[in-house]
Coordinates of C-alpha atoms in Angstrom, one line a residue:
X20 CA 0.0 0.0 0.0
X21 CA 1.2 3.5 -0.7
X22 CA 2.2 5.6 2.3
X23 CA -0.2 7.9 4.0
X24 CA 0.2 11.6 3.0
X25 CA 1.9 13.8 5.5
X26 CA -0.3 16.2 7.5
X27 CA 1.0 19.4 9.2
X28 CA 1.4 18.9 12.9
X29 CA 0.7 15.2 12.8
X30 CA 3.5 12.9 14.0
X31 CA 4.2 10.2 11.3
X32 CA 4.0 7.4 14.0
X33 CA 0.5 8.5 15.0
X34 CA -0.5 8.6 11.3
X35 CA 0.6 5.0 10.9
X36 CA -1.3 4.0 14.1
X37 CA -4.4 5.6 12.8
X38 CA -4.0 3.8 9.4
X39 CA -3.6 0.5 11.2
X40 CA -6.7 1.1 13.2
X41 CA -8.7 1.7 10.1
X42 CA -7.3 -1.3 8.2
X43 CA -9.4 -4.5 8.7
X44 CA -7.8 -7.7 7.6
X45 CA -8.9 -11.3 7.8
X46 CA -6.3 -13.8 6.8
X47 CA -8.7 -16.7 6.5
X48 CA -10.8 -14.8 4.0
X49 CA -7.8 -13.3 2.3
X50 CA -9.6 -9.9 2.6
X51 CA -8.5 -6.4 3.4
X52 CA -10.6 -3.2 3.9
X53 CA -8.8 0.2 4.2
X54 CA -10.9 3.2 5.1
X55 CA -8.0 5.3 6.4
X56 CA -8.5 7.9 3.6
X57 CA -12.2 8.6 4.3
X58 CA -11.7 11.3 6.9
X59 CA -12.6 9.1 9.8
X60 CA -11.0 10.0 13.2
X61 CA -11.6 9.2 16.8
X62 CA -14.1 12.0 17.2
X63 CA -16.1 10.9 14.2
X64 CA -16.1 7.3 15.3
X65 CA -17.1 8.1 18.8
X66 CA -20.0 10.2 17.6
X67 CA -21.2 7.2 15.5
X68 CA -21.0 4.6 18.3
X69 CA -24.6 5.1 19.7
X70 CA -26.0 4.8 16.2
X71 CA -24.1 1.6 15.6
X72 CA -25.0 0.1 18.9
X73 CA -28.7 0.4 17.8
X74 CA -27.8 -0.8 14.3
X75 CA -26.1 -3.9 15.6
X76 CA -29.1 -4.7 17.8
X77 CA -31.5 -4.2 14.9
X78 CA -29.4 -6.5 12.6
X79 CA -29.4 -9.2 15.3
X80 CA -33.2 -8.9 15.6
X81 CA -33.5 -9.1 11.8
X82 CA -31.4 -12.3 11.7
X83 CA -33.4 -13.7 14.6
X84 CA -36.6 -13.5 12.5
X85 CA -38.2 -10.2 13.5
X86 CA -40.4 -8.3 11.0
X87 CA -37.6 -6.1 9.5
X88 CA -39.6 -4.9 6.6
X89 CA -42.5 -3.4 8.5
X90 CA -44.2 -1.8 5.5
X91 CA -44.7 -5.2 3.9
X92 CA -44.9 -7.2 7.2
X93 CA -42.1 -9.4 6.0
X94 CA -39.0 -11.0 7.6
X95 CA -35.7 -10.4 5.9
X96 CA -33.8 -13.6 5.6
X97 CA -31.1 -13.6 2.9
X98 CA -28.5 -14.3 5.7
X99 CA -30.2 -17.6 6.4
X100 CA -29.6 -18.7 2.8
X101 CA -25.9 -19.3 3.6
X102 CA -26.4 -20.3 7.2
X103 CA -29.7 -22.3 7.3
X104 CA -29.1 -23.1 11.0
X105 CA -29.9 -19.4 11.7
X106 CA -33.4 -19.6 10.2
X107 CA -36.0 -18.9 12.9
X108 CA -37.7 -22.3 12.5
X109 CA -36.4 -25.7 11.6
X110 CA -38.7 -26.1 8.6
X111 CA -37.2 -23.0 6.9
X112 CA -33.7 -24.2 7.5
X113 CA -34.5 -27.6 6.1
X114 CA -36.2 -26.1 3.1
X115 CA -33.0 -24.0 2.3
X116 CA -30.8 -27.1 2.5
X117 CA -33.1 -29.2 0.3
X118 CA -33.1 -26.5 -2.3
X119 CA -29.3 -26.2 -2.4
X120 CA -29.1 -30.0 -2.8
X121 CA -31.7 -30.0 -5.6
X122 CA -30.0 -27.1 -7.4
X123 CA -26.6 -28.8 -7.2
X124 CA -28.0 -32.1 -8.5
X125 CA -29.9 -30.5 -11.3
X126 CA -26.9 -28.6 -12.5
X127 CA -24.7 -31.6 -12.3
X128 CA -27.2 -33.7 -14.3
X129 CA -27.6 -31.1 -17.0
X130 CA -23.9 -30.7 -17.5
X131 CA -23.3 -34.5 -17.6
X132 CA -26.1 -35.1 -20.1
X133 CA -28.2 -37.1 -17.6
X134 CA -30.9 -34.4 -18.2
X135 CA -31.6 -33.7 -21.8
X136 CA -34.1 -31.7 -23.9
X137 CA -36.6 -34.6 -24.1
X138 CA -35.3 -35.6 -27.5
X139 CA -32.2 -37.1 -26.0
X140 CA -30.1 -34.1 -27.0
X141 CA -27.7 -32.4 -24.5
X142 CA -28.4 -28.8 -23.6
X143 CA -26.0 -26.4 -25.4
X144 CA -27.1 -23.1 -24.0
X145 CA -29.1 -21.3 -21.3
X146 CA -31.5 -18.5 -21.9
X147 CA -32.1 -16.7 -18.6
X148 CA -35.2 -14.5 -18.3
X149 CA -35.2 -12.2 -15.3
X150 CA -35.3 -8.5 -14.4
X151 CA -33.5 -6.4 -11.8
X152 CA -31.8 -8.5 -9.2
X153 CA -33.0 -11.6 -11.0
X154 CA -30.9 -10.6 -14.0
X155 CA -28.0 -8.7 -12.4
X156 CA -27.1 -11.4 -9.8
X157 CA -26.8 -14.2 -12.4
X158 CA -24.9 -11.8 -14.8
X159 CA -22.4 -11.1 -12.0
X160 CA -22.0 -14.8 -11.2
X161 CA -21.3 -15.6 -14.8
X162 CA -18.9 -12.7 -15.6
X163 CA -17.0 -13.2 -12.4
X164 CA -16.8 -17.0 -12.1
X165 CA -17.2 -18.7 -15.4
X166 CA -14.0 -20.1 -16.8
X167 CA -13.5 -20.4 -20.6
X168 CA -15.1 -23.6 -21.9
X169 CA -16.7 -24.4 -18.5
X170 CA -20.4 -25.1 -18.2
X171 CA -23.0 -23.7 -20.6
X172 CA -23.0 -20.4 -22.3
X173 CA -25.6 -18.0 -21.0
X174 CA -27.9 -15.6 -22.9
X175 CA -30.2 -13.0 -21.3
X176 CA -33.7 -11.5 -21.6
X177 CA -33.2 -8.9 -18.9
X178 CA -35.3 -6.2 -20.6
X179 CA -38.4 -6.0 -22.7
X180 CA -36.5 -4.4 -25.6
X181 CA -37.8 -6.2 -28.7
X182 CA -34.5 -5.5 -30.5
X183 CA -32.6 -7.1 -27.7
X184 CA -34.8 -10.1 -27.8
X185 CA -34.5 -10.4 -31.6
X186 CA -30.7 -10.3 -31.4
X187 CA -30.5 -12.8 -28.6
X188 CA -32.8 -15.2 -30.4
X189 CA -31.0 -14.8 -33.6
X190 CA -27.7 -15.6 -31.9
X191 CA -29.1 -18.9 -30.7
X192 CA -30.8 -19.8 -34.0
X193 CA -31.2 -23.6 -34.4
X194 CA -29.7 -24.1 -30.9
X195 CA -33.0 -22.9 -29.4
X196 CA -34.0 -26.6 -29.7
X197 CA -31.2 -27.4 -27.2
X198 CA -31.5 -24.3 -25.0
X199 CA -32.5 -24.5 -21.4
X200 CA -34.9 -21.6 -20.7
X201 CA -35.0 -20.4 -17.1
X202 CA -37.8 -18.0 -16.1
X203 CA -37.3 -16.1 -12.9
X204 CA -40.1 -14.2 -11.1
X205 CA -40.6 -14.1 -7.4
X206 CA -44.2 -13.2 -7.5
X207 CA -44.8 -14.9 -10.8
X208 CA -46.8 -11.8 -12.0
X209 CA -44.1 -9.4 -13.0
X210 CA -44.8 -8.3 -16.6
X211 CA -41.2 -8.3 -18.0
X212 CA -40.3 -11.9 -17.4
X213 CA -43.8 -13.0 -18.5
X214 CA -43.4 -11.2 -21.8
X215 CA -39.9 -12.7 -22.2
X216 CA -41.2 -16.1 -21.5
X217 CA -43.9 -15.8 -24.2
X218 CA -41.4 -14.7 -26.8
X219 CA -38.9 -17.5 -25.7
X220 CA -41.6 -20.1 -25.9
X221 CA -42.7 -19.0 -29.4
X222 CA -39.1 -19.1 -30.6
X223 CA -38.3 -22.5 -29.0
X224 CA -41.4 -24.2 -30.5
X225 CA -40.8 -22.6 -33.9
X226 CA -37.4 -24.3 -34.0
X227 CA -38.8 -27.7 -33.1
X228 CA -38.2 -27.5 -29.4
X229 CA -40.4 -28.9 -26.7
X230 CA -41.2 -26.2 -24.1
X231 CA -42.1 -28.5 -21.3
X232 CA -38.8 -30.4 -21.4
X233 CA -36.7 -27.2 -21.8
X234 CA -38.4 -24.7 -19.3
X235 CA -37.4 -24.2 -15.7
X236 CA -39.2 -21.8 -13.2
X237 CA -37.6 -20.0 -10.3
X238 CA -40.4 -18.5 -8.2
X239 CA -42.4 -18.7 -5.0
X240 CA -44.5 -21.7 -4.2
X241 CA -48.0 -21.2 -5.4
X242 CA -47.3 -18.2 -7.5
X243 CA -48.9 -17.7 -11.0
X244 CA -45.6 -18.9 -12.6
X245 CA -45.4 -21.8 -10.2
X246 CA -48.9 -22.9 -11.1
X247 CA -48.2 -22.5 -14.8
X248 CA -45.0 -24.6 -14.6
X249 CA -46.8 -27.3 -12.6
X250 CA -49.7 -27.5 -15.0
X251 CA -47.4 -27.5 -18.0
X252 CA -45.1 -30.2 -16.6
X253 CA -42.1 -28.0 -16.9
X254 CA -38.7 -29.6 -16.6
X255 CA -38.0 -28.2 -13.1
X256 CA -39.2 -25.7 -10.5
X257 CA -37.0 -24.1 -7.8
X258 CA -38.2 -22.1 -4.9
X259 CA -37.8 -18.4 -4.0
X260 CA -38.7 -17.3 -0.5
X261 CA -41.1 -14.5 0.5
X262 CA -38.4 -13.2 2.9
X263 CA -35.7 -12.7 0.2
X264 CA -35.8 -9.5 -1.9
X265 CA -34.6 -9.5 -5.5
X266 CA -31.5 -7.3 -4.8
X267 CA -30.4 -9.7 -2.1
X268 CA -31.3 -13.0 -3.8
X269 CA -27.9 -13.9 -5.3
X270 CA -27.3 -16.6 -2.6
X271 CA -30.7 -18.1 -3.4
X272 CA -31.6 -20.1 -6.5
X273 CA -31.3 -16.8 -8.5
X274 CA -27.5 -17.0 -8.2
X275 CA -26.9 -20.6 -7.3
X276 CA -28.6 -22.1 -10.4
X277 CA -26.3 -20.1 -12.8
X278 CA -23.4 -21.0 -10.6
X279 CA -23.9 -24.7 -11.0
X280 CA -24.6 -24.4 -14.7
X281 CA -21.3 -22.7 -15.3
X282 CA -19.5 -25.4 -13.3
X283 CA -18.7 -23.1 -10.3
X284 CA -18.5 -24.3 -6.7
X285 CA -21.7 -22.9 -5.1
X286 CA -20.8 -24.5 -1.7
X287 CA -17.7 -22.3 -1.7
X288 CA -19.7 -19.3 -2.8
X289 CA -22.1 -19.8 0.1
X290 CA -19.2 -20.5 2.5
X291 CA -17.6 -17.2 1.6
X292 CA -20.8 -15.3 2.2
X293 CA -21.3 -17.1 5.5
X294 CA -17.7 -16.4 6.7
X295 CA -18.2 -12.7 5.9
X296 CA -21.5 -12.7 7.7
X297 CA -19.8 -14.0 10.8
X298 CA -17.1 -11.3 10.5
X299 CA -19.7 -8.5 10.1
X300 CA -21.9 -9.8 12.9
X301 CA -19.3 -8.6 15.5
X302 CA -21.0 -5.7 17.4
X303 CA -17.9 -3.5 17.5
X304 CA -17.4 -0.7 15.0
X305 CA -13.6 -1.0 14.8
X306 CA -13.6 -4.8 14.4
X307 CA -16.5 -5.1 11.9
X308 CA -15.7 -4.4 8.2
X309 CA -19.3 -3.7 7.2
X310 CA -19.6 -1.2 10.1
X311 CA -16.4 0.5 9.0
X312 CA -17.7 0.7 5.5
X313 CA -21.0 2.1 6.6
X314 CA -19.3 4.6 8.8
X315 CA -17.2 5.8 5.9
X316 CA -20.3 6.2 3.7
X317 CA -22.1 8.1 6.5
X318 CA -19.2 10.4 7.2
X319 CA -18.4 11.1 3.6
X320 CA -22.0 12.1 2.8
X321 CA -22.7 13.8 6.1
X322 CA -25.4 11.2 6.8
X323 CA -27.4 12.5 3.8
X324 CA -25.8 10.8 0.8
X325 CA -24.1 14.0 -0.3
X326 CA -21.3 12.2 -2.1
X327 CA -21.7 9.6 -4.8
X328 CA -20.1 6.2 -4.6
X329 CA -17.7 5.6 -7.5
X330 CA -16.9 1.8 -7.7
X331 CA -13.6 1.0 -9.5
X332 CA -12.8 -2.8 -9.6
X333 CA -9.4 -3.4 -11.2
X334 CA -10.4 -6.7 -12.8
X335 CA -12.4 -7.4 -15.9
X336 CA -14.3 -10.2 -14.2
X337 CA -15.8 -7.6 -11.7
X338 CA -16.9 -5.2 -14.4
X339 CA -20.6 -5.9 -13.6
X340 CA -20.1 -5.3 -9.9
X341 CA -20.8 -1.6 -10.0
X342 CA -24.1 -2.3 -11.8
X343 CA -24.9 -4.9 -9.2
X344 CA -24.2 -2.4 -6.4
X345 CA -26.3 0.2 -8.0
X346 CA -29.4 -1.8 -7.4
X347 CA -28.3 -3.1 -4.0
X348 CA -27.4 0.3 -2.6
X349 CA -29.7 2.7 -4.4
X350 CA -32.9 0.6 -4.2
X351 CA -32.2 -0.1 -0.5
X352 CA -31.2 3.3 0.6
X353 CA -32.9 5.7 -1.8
X354 CA -36.0 6.6 0.2
X355 CA -38.2 9.6 0.4
X356 CA -39.5 8.9 3.9
X357 CA -37.8 7.5 7.0
X358 CA -39.4 5.0 9.4
X359 CA -41.0 7.8 11.3
X360 CA -42.7 9.2 8.2
X361 CA -40.4 12.2 7.9
X362 CA -39.4 13.4 4.5
X363 CA -35.7 12.8 4.3
X364 CA -34.8 11.9 0.6
X365 CA -32.0 9.6 1.6
X366 CA -29.8 7.6 -0.7
X367 CA -26.3 7.1 -2.2
X368 CA -25.8 7.4 -5.9
X369 CA -23.6 4.6 -7.3
X370 CA -21.7 4.5 -10.6
X371 CA -18.5 3.1 -12.0
X372 CA -17.0 0.6 -14.2
X373 CA -13.5 -0.9 -14.2
X374 CA -9.9 0.1 -13.8
X375 CA -7.6 0.8 -15.5
X376 CA -9.7 1.2 -18.7
X377 CA -12.3 3.5 -17.3
X378 CA -10.0 5.7 -15.2
X379 CA -9.2 7.3 -18.6
X380 CA -12.9 8.2 -18.8
X381 CA -13.5 10.1 -15.6
X382 CA -10.5 10.1 -13.2
X383 CA -9.6 13.6 -14.6
X384 CA -12.8 14.9 -13.0
X385 CA -12.4 12.8 -9.9
X386 CA -9.1 14.4 -9.2
X387 CA -9.6 18.0 -10.4
X388 CA -13.3 18.5 -10.7
X389 CA -16.3 18.8 -8.3
X390 CA -15.6 17.1 -5.0
X391 CA -19.0 15.2 -4.7
X392 CA -17.9 11.6 -4.5
X393 CA -15.8 8.9 -2.8
X394 CA -14.0 6.1 -4.7
X395 CA -14.1 2.5 -3.8
X396 CA -11.1 0.7 -5.3
X397 CA -11.3 -3.1 -5.5
X398 CA -8.1 -5.0 -6.2
X399 CA -7.1 -8.7 -6.5
X400 CA -3.6 -9.5 -5.6
X401 CA -3.0 -12.8 -7.4
X402 CA -2.7 -12.8 -11.2
X403 CA -3.4 -15.8 -13.4
X404 CA -0.3 -17.8 -13.9
X405 CA -0.6 -18.2 -17.7
X406 CA -0.1 -14.6 -18.7
X407 CA 3.7 -14.3 -18.6
X408 CA 5.8 -11.1 -18.7
X409 CA 6.9 -10.2 -22.2
X410 CA 9.7 -7.9 -23.0
X411 CA 10.1 -7.4 -19.3
X412 CA 6.6 -6.0 -18.9
X413 CA 4.1 -7.8 -16.7
X414 CA 0.4 -6.8 -17.2
X415 CA -0.5 -7.4 -13.6
X416 CA 2.3 -5.0 -12.4
X417 CA 0.9 -2.3 -14.7
X418 CA -2.6 -2.9 -13.5
X419 CA -1.5 -2.6 -9.8
X420 CA 0.6 0.5 -10.7
X421 CA -2.4 2.2 -12.3
X422 CA -4.5 1.5 -9.2
X423 CA -1.9 2.7 -6.7
X424 CA -1.1 5.7 -8.8
X425 CA -4.8 6.8 -9.1
X426 CA -5.3 6.2 -5.4
X427 CA -2.3 8.4 -4.6
X428 CA -3.3 11.1 -7.0
X429 CA -6.8 11.3 -5.5
X430 CA -5.4 11.3 -1.9
X431 CA -3.0 14.1 -2.8
X432 CA -6.0 16.3 -3.7
X433 CA -7.8 15.4 -0.5
X434 CA -10.4 13.2 -2.3
X435 CA -12.0 10.5 -0.2
X436 CA -11.3 6.9 -1.2
X437 CA -11.3 3.5 0.3
X438 CA -9.8 0.2 -0.8
X439 CA -10.9 -3.4 -0.8
X440 CA -8.3 -6.1 -1.5
X441 CA -8.9 -9.7 -2.2
X442 CA -6.1 -12.2 -2.1
X443 CA -7.7 -14.0 -5.1
X444 CA -11.0 -13.9 -7.0
X445 CA -13.0 -17.1 -6.8
X446 CA -16.4 -18.3 -5.7
X447 CA -15.5 -18.0 -2.0
X448 CA -14.2 -14.4 -2.2
X449 CA -17.0 -13.3 -4.4
X450 CA -19.5 -14.5 -1.8
X451 CA -17.6 -12.7 0.9
X452 CA -17.5 -9.4 -1.2
X453 CA -21.3 -9.5 -1.8
X454 CA -22.0 -10.3 1.9
X455 CA -19.8 -7.3 3.0
X456 CA -21.9 -4.9 1.0
X457 CA -25.2 -6.4 2.0
X458 CA -24.4 -6.0 5.7
X459 CA -23.0 -2.5 5.1
X460 CA -26.3 -1.5 3.4
X461 CA -28.3 -2.9 6.3
X462 CA -26.2 -1.1 8.9
X463 CA -26.3 2.2 7.0
X464 CA -30.1 1.9 6.6
X465 CA -30.3 1.7 10.4
X466 CA -28.0 4.7 10.9
X467 CA -30.3 6.9 8.7
X468 CA -33.5 5.3 9.9
X469 CA -34.9 4.1 6.6
X470 CA -36.5 0.8 5.6
X471 CA -33.7 -0.8 3.4
X472 CA -35.9 -3.7 2.4
X473 CA -38.9 -2.2 0.5
X474 CA -39.0 -0.3 -2.8
X475 CA -42.1 2.1 -2.9
X476 CA -40.5 4.1 -5.8
X477 CA -40.1 1.0 -7.9
X478 CA -43.7 -0.1 -7.2
X479 CA -44.9 3.5 -8.1
X480 CA -43.2 3.2 -11.4
X481 CA -44.8 -0.2 -12.1
X482 CA -48.2 1.2 -11.3
X483 CA -47.7 4.2 -13.5
X484 CA -46.6 2.0 -16.4
X485 CA -49.7 -0.3 -16.0
X486 CA -51.9 2.8 -16.0
X487 CA -50.4 4.0 -19.3
X488 CA -50.8 0.6 -20.9
X489 CA -54.5 0.7 -19.8
X490 CA -54.8 4.2 -21.3
X491 CA -53.3 2.9 -24.6
X492 CA -55.9 0.1 -24.7
X493 CA -58.7 2.6 -24.1
X494 CA -57.3 4.9 -26.7
X495 CA -57.3 2.2 -29.3
X496 CA -60.9 1.4 -28.5
X497 CA -61.9 5.0 -28.9
X498 CA -60.2 5.3 -32.2
X499 CA -61.7 2.0 -33.5
X500 CA -64.5 4.0 -35.3
X501 CA -62.0 4.7 -38.1
X502 CA -62.7 8.4 -38.1
X503 CA -60.1 11.2 -37.9
X504 CA -59.5 12.5 -34.5
X505 CA -57.6 15.5 -33.1
X506 CA -55.6 15.3 -29.8
X507 CA -58.0 17.8 -28.3
X508 CA -61.0 15.6 -29.3
X509 CA -59.4 12.5 -27.9
X510 CA -58.4 14.3 -24.7
X511 CA -62.0 15.4 -24.2
X512 CA -63.5 12.0 -25.0
X513 CA -61.2 10.3 -22.5
X514 CA -61.5 12.9 -19.8
X515 CA -57.8 13.7 -19.5
X516 CA -56.4 16.9 -18.0
X517 CA -53.6 16.9 -20.6
X518 CA -53.1 15.5 -24.1
X519 CA -49.4 14.7 -23.4
X520 CA -49.8 11.0 -22.6
X521 CA -51.9 10.5 -25.7
X522 CA -49.2 12.2 -27.8
X523 CA -46.6 9.8 -26.5
X524 CA -48.7 6.8 -27.1
X525 CA -49.7 7.8 -30.6
X526 CA -46.2 8.6 -31.6
X527 CA -45.1 5.0 -30.7
X528 CA -48.1 3.5 -32.4
X529 CA -47.5 5.5 -35.6
X530 CA -43.8 4.6 -35.7
X531 CA -44.9 1.0 -35.7
X532 CA -47.7 1.4 -38.2
X533 CA -50.3 0.6 -35.5
X534 CA -52.5 3.7 -35.8
X535 CA -55.7 5.3 -37.0
X536 CA -55.3 8.8 -38.3
X537 CA -55.0 11.4 -35.5
X538 CA -54.0 15.0 -35.9

């Protein structure tokens, strides 16, 4: 690590002691967290202690099975997924264990060819249909853990963009007949995965495939999707749990099923998450890495999210991690109201990509521009052994040099930054990294008194979209008389305060030749 910058009137020895106190290290995990460059000092940490004492108690109650998501009257149990013995009742713990066993056996049999497409042909590809955390979690697993040639190649419907669907289906072509299609929807009623499922089924069957022997559902027991899969005799169904939110579902079937289908060790992934859970369960601020992380966020943003979180992982395999954290952090903490009903507009904006590529895109502003952020560097110490130095130049050395150089340049300008270091990147360390941020988000939510486990803004957007689709249906009925209509005429007939939504709908219909003349 580069040395701490000198500070006037501060003895170098005391600087080093402060640095050591703000460096958390766990040799068993091969994990370091350095928050020494986030402006934390003894006064700041002392002021945060009462808040953290309450936060630790709240997290212990959450893990014990209390109703942590009061708005929806739900427990919050993603921590039980990697430690079933902590589930508040034996039946839930057994259910978790059974699901992991089933997932592992299913993935093993698909990869070995024991499970085929019904025509005796081995599966060649996976088409994953999921939105939000049900898409980002699997994408992170695949990008971070899949080795070349291992497991099955994955393709995604993670949007309702018809052009994206067209391109994905075209890339599969005749292999749609040997493609395993996995549909993920916790409630079973989310429109996006349902629309994707309909398009996938049409494409599979048009290429001679058999939907029932190629389709897999990941959903809650008894949901609309679960019932459809049961009635249609789908190949397999795997359970999601009411007490696991989409953004924290990566250690459920949502992340484990992709893990087994790429040949990764999901037991190690779960073990890494469980080990970090244990480390972040310690009720002492200075000895808890998630608490140190949350304290750094709180101090940097004055407890109001006044600084953005810039995530810079210095490995291509972690390129998706910043997108994953966007949902985890922003959906959890971005809230208008606190638990007391006060208007607080909390949240931390998250953006980033990867170093060193993308430091050329925005490090100039990070160093010299507006000071409204803090950087999270993520490094991996061990390089792959099959990329040798050539002409005396080692790629890993340059990558590390760029990270340390950028870190020093930001520190020289007084810009907040923290560093997370992994000894190596594998299933175990990825599980630990995810668990660290999950706990930090939970603790920070307690510090600022928001419900980190609901998403009223997302639900409001879904309701608004549904209302506009209903409006479009009504508009098409009004225009079915084949007469010319003006916007004003349509507005009056439909009793709208403004013609604007009609204009937007008509513009889309006209662009796709689905219109009756309107002026």
